[in-house]
PDB file of C-alpha atoms in Angstrom:
ATOM      1  CA  MET A  12      -0.081  -0.124   0.128  1.00 43.00           C
ATOM      2  CA  ASN A  13       1.451   3.384  -0.841  1.00 53.00           C
ATOM      3  CA  VAL A  14       0.558   6.049   1.617  1.00 67.00           C
ATOM      4  CA  LEU A  15       0.975   9.813   0.299  1.00 81.00           C
ATOM      5  CA  PRO A  16       0.734  12.460   2.633  1.00 84.00           C
ATOM      6  CA  PHE A  17      -1.551  14.374   0.230  1.00 88.00           C
ATOM      7  CA  GLU A  18      -4.179  13.739  -2.584  1.00 93.00           C
ATOM      8  CA  ILE A  19      -4.237  12.768  -6.565  1.00 95.00           C
ATOM      9  CA  LEU A  20      -6.468  14.634  -8.224  1.00 97.00           C
ATOM     10  CA  PHE A  21      -5.825  13.089 -11.597  1.00 97.00           C
ATOM     11  CA  GLU A  22      -2.912  11.098 -13.327  1.00 97.00           C
ATOM     12  CA  ASP A  23      -2.445   9.892 -16.845  1.00 96.00           C
ATOM     13  CA  ALA A  24       0.282   8.604 -19.445  1.00 96.00           C
ATOM     14  CA  HIS A  25       1.199  12.725 -19.130  1.00 97.00           C
ATOM     15  CA  ILE A  26       0.839  14.691 -16.372  1.00 98.00           C
ATOM     16  CA  LEU A  27      -0.311  14.088 -12.511  1.00 98.00           C
ATOM     17  CA  VAL A  28      -1.600  16.702 -10.985  1.00 98.00           C
ATOM     18  CA  CYS A  29      -2.168  16.317  -6.874  1.00 97.00           C
ATOM     19  CA  LEU A  30      -3.033  18.118  -4.081  1.00 97.00           C
ATOM     20  CA  LYS A  31       0.355  19.948  -2.141  1.00 96.00           C
ATOM     21  CA  PRO A  32      -0.016  20.508   1.055  1.00 94.00           C
ATOM     22  CA  SER A  33       1.477  23.022   3.604  1.00 92.00           C
ATOM     23  CA  GLY A  34       5.149  22.238   4.877  1.00 90.00           C
ATOM     24  CA  ILE A  35       6.308  20.466   1.904  1.00 93.00           C
ATOM     25  CA  ALA A  36       8.554  21.999  -0.956  1.00 93.00           C
ATOM     26  CA  THR A  37       7.799  21.508  -4.354  1.00 94.00           C
ATOM     27  CA  GLN A  38      11.011  20.579  -5.364  1.00 91.00           C
ATOM     28  CA  GLY A  39      13.727  21.305  -1.997  1.00 79.00           C
ATOM     29  CA  ARG A  40      17.881  21.119  -1.922  1.00 74.00           C
ATOM     30  CA  ASN A  41      18.028  19.546   1.449  1.00 72.00           C
ATOM     31  CA  VAL A  42      17.902  16.001   0.367  1.00 67.00           C
ATOM     32  CA  ALA A  43      17.225  14.946   3.918  1.00 70.00           C
ATOM     33  CA  ARG A  44      14.011  16.088   3.555  1.00 81.00           C
ATOM     34  CA  GLN A  45      11.310  14.946   1.291  1.00 90.00           C
ATOM     35  CA  ASP A  46       9.587  17.346  -1.789  1.00 94.00           C
ATOM     36  CA  MET A  47       7.099  16.328  -4.164  1.00 96.00           C
ATOM     37  CA  VAL A  48       9.302  15.226  -7.124  1.00 95.00           C
ATOM     38  CA  SER A  49      10.695  12.894  -4.262  1.00 93.00           C
ATOM     39  CA  TYR A  50       6.875  11.646  -2.953  1.00 94.00           C
ATOM     40  CA  LEU A  51       5.782  11.696  -6.606  1.00 95.00           C
ATOM     41  CA  LYS A  52       8.726   9.838  -8.048  1.00 94.00           C
ATOM     42  CA  ASN A  53       8.613   7.050  -5.614  1.00 91.00           C
ATOM     43  CA  TYR A  54       5.282   6.749  -5.840  1.00 93.00           C
ATOM     44  CA  ILE A  55       5.054   6.416  -9.680  1.00 92.00           C
ATOM     45  CA  GLY A  56       7.738   3.717  -9.659  1.00 88.00           C
ATOM     46  CA  LYS A  57       6.153   2.139  -6.827  1.00 85.00           C
ATOM     47  CA  THR A  58       2.674   1.710  -8.496  1.00 82.00           C
ATOM     48  CA  GLY A  59       4.141   1.395 -12.344  1.00 71.00           C
ATOM     49  CA  SER A  60       2.294   3.918 -13.181  1.00 59.00           C
ATOM     50  CA  ASP A  61       5.758   4.670 -15.290  1.00 58.00           C
ATOM     51  CA  SER A  62       7.048   2.303 -18.183  1.00 55.00           C
ATOM     52  CA  GLY A  63      10.486   3.967 -17.755  1.00 55.00           C
ATOM     53  CA  GLY A  64      11.586  -0.031 -17.631  1.00 57.00           C
ATOM     54  CA  GLY A  65      13.198   0.388 -14.091  1.00 62.00           C
ATOM     55  CA  LYS A  66      15.090   3.504 -14.544  1.00 79.00           C
ATOM     56  CA  GLU A  67      14.153   6.496 -11.969  1.00 87.00           C
ATOM     57  CA  PRO A  68      10.790   8.047 -12.789  1.00 92.00           C
ATOM     58  CA  TYR A  69      10.529  11.182 -15.308  1.00 95.00           C
ATOM     59  CA  LEU A  70       8.713  13.794 -13.094  1.00 96.00           C
ATOM     60  CA  ALA A  71       9.230  18.077 -14.057  1.00 97.00           C
ATOM     61  CA  VAL A  72       8.019  20.160 -12.165  1.00 97.00           C
ATOM     62  CA  VAL A  73       5.732  22.591 -14.656  1.00 96.00           C
ATOM     63  CA  HIS A  74       5.113  25.458 -12.008  1.00 95.00           C
ATOM     64  CA  ARG A  75       6.025  25.476  -8.366  1.00 93.00           C
ATOM     65  CA  LEU A  76       4.394  27.010  -4.911  1.00 94.00           C
ATOM     66  CA  ASP A  77       6.226  27.811  -1.960  1.00 91.00           C
ATOM     67  CA  GLN A  78       6.624  25.333   0.489  1.00 91.00           C
ATOM     68  CA  PRO A  79       3.772  27.066   2.882  1.00 91.00           C
ATOM     69  CA  VAL A  80       1.476  27.459   0.427  1.00 94.00           C
ATOM     70  CA  ARG A  81      -0.789  24.646   0.037  1.00 95.00           C
ATOM     71  CA  GLY A  82      -2.993  23.868  -3.276  1.00 97.00           C
ATOM     72  CA  ILE A  83      -3.472  22.711  -6.501  1.00 98.00           C
ATOM     73  CA  MET A  84      -0.513  21.743  -9.009  1.00 98.00           C
ATOM     74  CA  VAL A  85       0.116  19.807 -12.277  1.00 98.00           C
ATOM     75  CA  PHE A  86       3.316  17.861 -12.884  1.00 98.00           C
ATOM     76  CA  ALA A  87       4.964  16.927 -16.399  1.00 98.00           C
ATOM     77  CA  LYS A  88       5.711  12.715 -16.500  1.00 97.00           C
ATOM     78  CA  THR A  89       6.994  12.841 -20.016  1.00 97.00           C
ATOM     79  CA  PRO A  90       9.508  15.398 -21.909  1.00 97.00           C
ATOM     80  CA  PHE A  91       7.069  15.858 -24.126  1.00 98.00           C
ATOM     81  CA  ALA A  92       4.374  16.822 -21.633  1.00 98.00           C
ATOM     82  CA  ALA A  93       7.519  19.540 -19.998  1.00 98.00           C
ATOM     83  CA  GLY A  94       7.738  21.434 -23.280  1.00 98.00           C
ATOM     84  CA  GLU A  95       4.108  21.623 -23.817  1.00 97.00           C
ATOM     85  CA  LEU A  96       2.873  22.962 -20.586  1.00 98.00           C
ATOM     86  CA  SER A  97       6.193  25.267 -20.095  1.00 96.00           C
ATOM     87  CA  ARG A  98       5.063  26.683 -23.386  1.00 96.00           C
ATOM     88  CA  GLU A  99       1.319  26.799 -22.390  1.00 96.00           C
ATOM     89  CA  LEU A 100       2.501  28.496 -19.018  1.00 94.00           C
ATOM     90  CA  ALA A 101       4.696  30.785 -21.114  1.00 91.00           C
ATOM     91  CA  GLU A 102       2.907  32.166 -24.229  1.00 90.00           C
ATOM     92  CA  ALA A 103      -0.781  31.700 -22.833  1.00 79.00           C
ATOM     93  CA  GLY A 104      -0.325  30.875 -19.381  1.00 83.00           C
ATOM     94  CA  PHE A 105      -2.328  29.001 -17.141  1.00 93.00           C
ATOM     95  CA  GLU A 106      -5.212  29.911 -16.011  1.00 95.00           C
ATOM     96  CA  LYS A 107      -5.132  30.187 -11.990  1.00 95.00           C
ATOM     97  CA  HIS A 108      -6.954  31.623  -8.759  1.00 97.00           C
ATOM     98  CA  TYR A 109      -5.731  31.564  -5.429  1.00 97.00           C
ATOM     99  CA  ARG A 110      -7.866  32.235  -2.310  1.00 97.00           C
ATOM    100  CA  ALA A 111      -6.297  34.541   0.752  1.00 96.00           C
ATOM    101  CA  LEU A 112      -7.164  35.290   4.069  1.00 94.00           C
ATOM    102  CA  VAL A 113      -5.509  39.500   3.839  1.00 93.00           C
ATOM    103  CA  THR A 114      -4.942  41.583   7.495  1.00 91.00           C
ATOM    104  CA  GLY A 115      -7.165  43.926   6.688  1.00 90.00           C
ATOM    105  CA  THR A 116      -9.533  45.077   3.388  1.00 91.00           C
ATOM    106  CA  PRO A 117      -8.465  45.399   0.729  1.00 94.00           C
ATOM    107  CA  PRO A 118      -9.028  49.160  -1.069  1.00 90.00           C
ATOM    108  CA  GLU A 119     -11.313  48.313  -3.063  1.00 94.00           C
ATOM    109  CA  ARG A 120     -13.566  45.455  -3.951  1.00 95.00           C
ATOM    110  CA  THR A 121     -11.793  44.443  -7.056  1.00 97.00           C
ATOM    111  CA  GLY A 122      -9.055  45.370  -7.540  1.00 97.00           C
ATOM    112  CA  ILE A 123      -5.790  45.158  -9.957  1.00 98.00           C
ATOM    113  CA  VAL A 124      -2.136  45.522  -8.896  1.00 98.00           C
ATOM    114  CA  ASP A 125       0.413  45.725 -11.147  1.00 97.00           C
ATOM    115  CA  ASN A 126       4.289  46.262  -9.771  1.00 97.00           C
ATOM    116  CA  TYR A 127       7.846  45.420 -10.651  1.00 98.00           C
ATOM    117  CA  LEU A 128       9.596  42.840  -7.652  1.00 98.00           C
ATOM    118  CA  VAL A 129      13.105  42.233  -7.312  1.00 98.00           C
ATOM    119  CA  LYS A 130      14.256  39.491  -5.400  1.00 97.00           C
ATOM    120  CA  ASP A 131      16.689  38.918  -2.819  1.00 96.00           C
ATOM    121  CA  ALA A 132      17.870  35.151  -3.098  1.00 92.00           C
ATOM    122  CA  ARG A 133      20.632  35.540  -0.885  1.00 93.00           C
ATOM    123  CA  ALA A 134      17.484  36.618   2.181  1.00 93.00           C
ATOM    124  CA  ASN A 135      14.966  34.607   0.356  1.00 93.00           C
ATOM    125  CA  VAL A 136      12.317  37.624   0.078  1.00 95.00           C
ATOM    126  CA  SER A 137      10.950  39.521  -3.045  1.00 97.00           C
ATOM    127  CA  ARG A 138      10.584  43.520  -2.692  1.00 97.00           C
ATOM    128  CA  ILE A 139       8.198  45.950  -4.628  1.00 98.00           C
ATOM    129  CA  CYS A 140      10.907  48.474  -6.780  1.00 97.00           C
ATOM    130  CA  GLN A 141      11.040  51.124  -9.784  1.00 96.00           C
ATOM    131  CA  LYS A 142      10.741  49.594 -13.641  1.00 96.00           C
ATOM    132  CA  GLY A 143      14.271  49.650 -14.924  1.00 95.00           C
ATOM    133  CA  THR A 144      15.773  48.278 -11.684  1.00 97.00           C
ATOM    134  CA  ALA A 145      18.270  45.737 -12.128  1.00 96.00           C
ATOM    135  CA  GLY A 146      16.332  42.395 -11.847  1.00 95.00           C
ATOM    136  CA  ALA A 147      13.575  44.293 -12.086  1.00 97.00           C
ATOM    137  CA  LYS A 148      10.256  41.508 -13.350  1.00 97.00           C
ATOM    138  CA  HIS A 149       6.222  42.621 -13.899  1.00 97.00           C
ATOM    139  CA  ALA A 150       4.233  41.490 -12.140  1.00 97.00           C
ATOM    140  CA  ARG A 151       0.495  41.197 -12.152  1.00 96.00           C
ATOM    141  CA  LEU A 152      -2.955  40.474 -10.214  1.00 97.00           C
ATOM    142  CA  SER A 153      -6.703  40.988  -9.635  1.00 98.00           C
ATOM    143  CA  TYR A 154      -8.476  40.528  -6.066  1.00 98.00           C
ATOM    144  CA  GLN A 155     -11.909  40.489  -5.776  1.00 97.00           C
ATOM    145  CA  ILE A 156     -13.386  40.190  -2.061  1.00 95.00           C
ATOM    146  CA  VAL A 157     -15.626  37.255  -1.401  1.00 93.00           C
ATOM    147  CA  GLU A 158     -18.437  38.457   0.192  1.00 88.00           C
ATOM    148  CA  GLU A 159     -20.546  34.754  -0.049  1.00 87.00           C
ATOM    149  CA  GLU A 160     -20.011  31.221   0.256  1.00 85.00           C
ATOM    150  CA  PRO A 161     -18.003  29.279  -0.482  1.00 88.00           C
ATOM    151  CA  TYR A 162     -15.197  30.695   1.770  1.00 88.00           C
ATOM    152  CA  LEU A 163     -12.449  28.668   2.341  1.00 90.00           C
ATOM    153  CA  PHE A 164     -11.076  30.231   5.317  1.00 84.00           C
ATOM    154  CA  GLY A 165     -14.175  30.103   7.062  1.00 67.00           C
ATOM    155  CA  GLY A 166     -13.809  30.142  10.503  1.00 53.00           C
ATOM    156  CA  THR A 167     -10.212  30.235  10.932  1.00 51.00           C
ATOM    157  CA  VAL A 168      -9.208  33.624  11.988  1.00 54.00           C
ATOM    158  CA  PRO A 169      -5.277  33.889  13.536  1.00 54.00           C
ATOM    159  CA  ASP A 170      -3.728  35.541  15.452  1.00 54.00           C
ATOM    160  CA  SER A 171      -1.981  38.023  13.347  1.00 53.00           C
ATOM    161  CA  CYS A 172      -5.166  39.176  11.769  1.00 58.00           C
ATOM    162  CA  ALA A 173      -5.975  41.776  15.422  1.00 54.00           C
ATOM    163  CA  GLY A 174      -9.535  41.279  14.597  1.00 60.00           C
ATOM    164  CA  GLU A 175      -9.698  41.975  11.503  1.00 81.00           C
ATOM    165  CA  CYS A 176      -9.588  39.827   7.694  1.00 88.00           C
ATOM    166  CA  THR A 177     -10.836  39.671   4.769  1.00 92.00           C
ATOM    167  CA  GLU A 178     -11.377  36.211   2.164  1.00 94.00           C
ATOM    168  CA  VAL A 179      -9.947  37.362  -1.139  1.00 96.00           C
ATOM    169  CA  ASP A 180      -9.946  35.735  -5.020  1.00 97.00           C
ATOM    170  CA  ILE A 181      -6.786  36.253  -6.144  1.00 98.00           C
ATOM    171  CA  ARG A 182      -5.884  35.724 -10.045  1.00 97.00           C
ATOM    172  CA  LEU A 183      -2.495  35.687 -10.767  1.00 94.00           C
ATOM    173  CA  TYR A 184      -0.854  36.693 -14.060  1.00 94.00           C
ATOM    174  CA  THR A 185       2.666  36.316 -13.485  1.00 93.00           C
ATOM    175  CA  GLY A 186       4.201  33.657 -11.511  1.00 91.00           C
ATOM    176  CA  ARG A 187       6.866  35.914  -9.761  1.00 94.00           C
ATOM    177  CA  HIS A 188       8.784  34.718  -6.230  1.00 95.00           C
ATOM    178  CA  HIS A 189       6.499  35.711  -3.267  1.00 96.00           C
ATOM    179  CA  GLN A 190       4.305  37.450  -5.707  1.00 97.00           C
ATOM    180  CA  ILE A 191       1.021  37.445  -4.230  1.00 97.00           C
ATOM    181  CA  ARG A 192       2.155  38.261  -0.584  1.00 97.00           C
ATOM    182  CA  VAL A 193       4.455  41.192  -1.612  1.00 98.00           C
ATOM    183  CA  GLN A 194       1.795  42.464  -3.703  1.00 98.00           C
ATOM    184  CA  MET A 195      -1.013  42.204  -1.402  1.00 97.00           C
ATOM    185  CA  ALA A 196       1.416  43.227   1.675  1.00 97.00           C
ATOM    186  CA  GLY A 197       2.202  46.596  -0.506  1.00 97.00           C
ATOM    187  CA  ILE A 198      -1.582  47.078  -0.997  1.00 97.00           C
ATOM    188  CA  GLY A 199      -1.449  47.313   2.900  1.00 94.00           C
ATOM    189  CA  CYS A 200      -3.191  43.523   3.569  1.00 95.00           C
ATOM    190  CA  PRO A 201      -0.609  41.567   4.064  1.00 94.00           C
ATOM    191  CA  ILE A 202      -1.355  37.597   4.073  1.00 93.00           C
ATOM    192  CA  ALA A 203      -2.287  36.239   8.070  1.00 90.00           C
ATOM    193  CA  GLY A 204       0.334  34.057   9.269  1.00 88.00           C
ATOM    194  CA  ASP A 205       2.891  34.869   6.762  1.00 91.00           C
ATOM    195  CA  ALA A 206       6.013  35.340   8.962  1.00 87.00           C
ATOM    196  CA  LYS A 207       7.969  36.946   5.943  1.00 91.00           C
ATOM    197  CA  TYR A 208       5.515  39.932   5.039  1.00 94.00           C
ATOM    198  CA  ASN A 209       3.082  39.934   8.086  1.00 89.00           C
ATOM    199  CA  PRO A 210       4.779  41.629  10.724  1.00 82.00           C
ATOM    200  CA  LYS A 211       2.018  40.628  12.789  1.00 76.00           C
ATOM    201  CA  ALA A 212       2.586  37.254  12.131  1.00 74.00           C
ATOM    202  CA  GLN A 213       6.693  36.671  12.633  1.00 60.00           C
ATOM    203  CA  HIS A 214       6.771  36.514  16.702  1.00 55.00           C
ATOM    204  CA  SER A 215       3.018  34.939  16.799  1.00 52.00           C
ATOM    205  CA  GLU A 216       3.006  31.891  14.098  1.00 46.00           C
ATOM    206  CA  ARG A 217       4.811  30.007  12.328  1.00 46.00           C
ATOM    207  CA  ARG A 218       5.332  29.695   7.934  1.00 44.00           C
ATOM    208  CA  GLN A 219       3.386  26.302   7.866  1.00 46.00           C
ATOM    209  CA  ASP A 220       0.189  29.094   9.241  1.00 78.00           C
ATOM    210  CA  LEU A 221       0.537  31.323   6.247  1.00 90.00           C
ATOM    211  CA  LYS A 222      -3.468  31.189   4.653  1.00 92.00           C
ATOM    212  CA  LEU A 223      -2.971  30.905   1.371  1.00 96.00           C
ATOM    213  CA  CYS A 224      -4.723  28.250  -0.880  1.00 96.00           C
ATOM    214  CA  SER A 225      -3.986  27.939  -4.612  1.00 97.00           C
ATOM    215  CA  CYS A 226      -7.706  26.726  -5.083  1.00 97.00           C
ATOM    216  CA  SER A 227      -8.171  26.376  -8.811  1.00 97.00           C
ATOM    217  CA  LEU A 228      -6.359  25.906 -11.938  1.00 97.00           C
ATOM    218  CA  THR A 229      -7.354  25.308 -15.723  1.00 98.00           C
ATOM    219  CA  PHE A 230      -4.550  24.449 -18.542  1.00 97.00           C
ATOM    220  CA  THR A 231      -4.682  22.843 -21.452  1.00 97.00           C
ATOM    221  CA  HIS A 232      -3.738  19.539 -21.425  1.00 98.00           C
ATOM    222  CA  PRO A 233      -0.757  18.775 -23.245  1.00 97.00           C
ATOM    223  CA  LYS A 234      -1.840  15.329 -25.744  1.00 97.00           C
ATOM    224  CA  THR A 235      -5.209  15.034 -25.646  1.00 97.00           C
ATOM    225  CA  LYS A 236      -5.510  19.544 -25.910  1.00 97.00           C
ATOM    226  CA  GLU A 237      -8.704  18.884 -23.578  1.00 97.00           C
ATOM    227  CA  THR A 238      -9.460  21.748 -21.266  1.00 97.00           C
ATOM    228  CA  MET A 239      -8.617  20.039 -17.403  1.00 98.00           C
ATOM    229  CA  ARG A 240     -10.492  22.124 -15.018  1.00 98.00           C
ATOM    230  CA  PHE A 241      -9.289  21.573 -10.880  1.00 98.00           C
ATOM    231  CA  SER A 242     -11.393  23.521  -7.950  1.00 97.00           C
ATOM    232  CA  LEU A 243     -11.330  23.234  -4.117  1.00 95.00           C
ATOM    233  CA  LEU A 244     -14.761  25.097  -4.224  1.00 92.00           C
TER     234      LEU A 244
END
């Protein structure tokens, strides 16, 4: 019996879609700790869902989620699928929606946040910067306050909210390092439980308490060209 610490939502010969839990890296550098790639390669090898003839199963990371973020991910099981999905992501982009519980209330019920971000690799953080800054990359998302069910974080209010939290639906148009976390903090609504970008959370909560989830993912199947939609709501 093969027990995984997460759920597989879909699998065929080309792709594998799963629900990543918080606290597990997509692909980590620490060989002593299992990440999503190692878990899934072990699973594929043991279940025989790969025809690699005894070799290490092929599995490619197409997109990533931060370690403390949970949510829906798709992995490629063949080089062909990896190429097609990477091309789609670069050209048209997957349709990706997130749910977040933020501290405070956004300035508008719906809005677009458009910035340039630069990553500090040594500190593993990103910040908003001016266009033209060395290493700057364009980042864009839209958000909408969730005012009726279904809620994803209903009733779970961490200490960092200080009594005032708002659940928002976020559509991500670009995939930058810590993008949602940085941009929501930039409009005065850092994500609850975010020990990197929410000052109220830095001393009271662990990173695993980050209230951010990749709740919906839509893309085109690399082989069949079928529209694939997965949602937690």
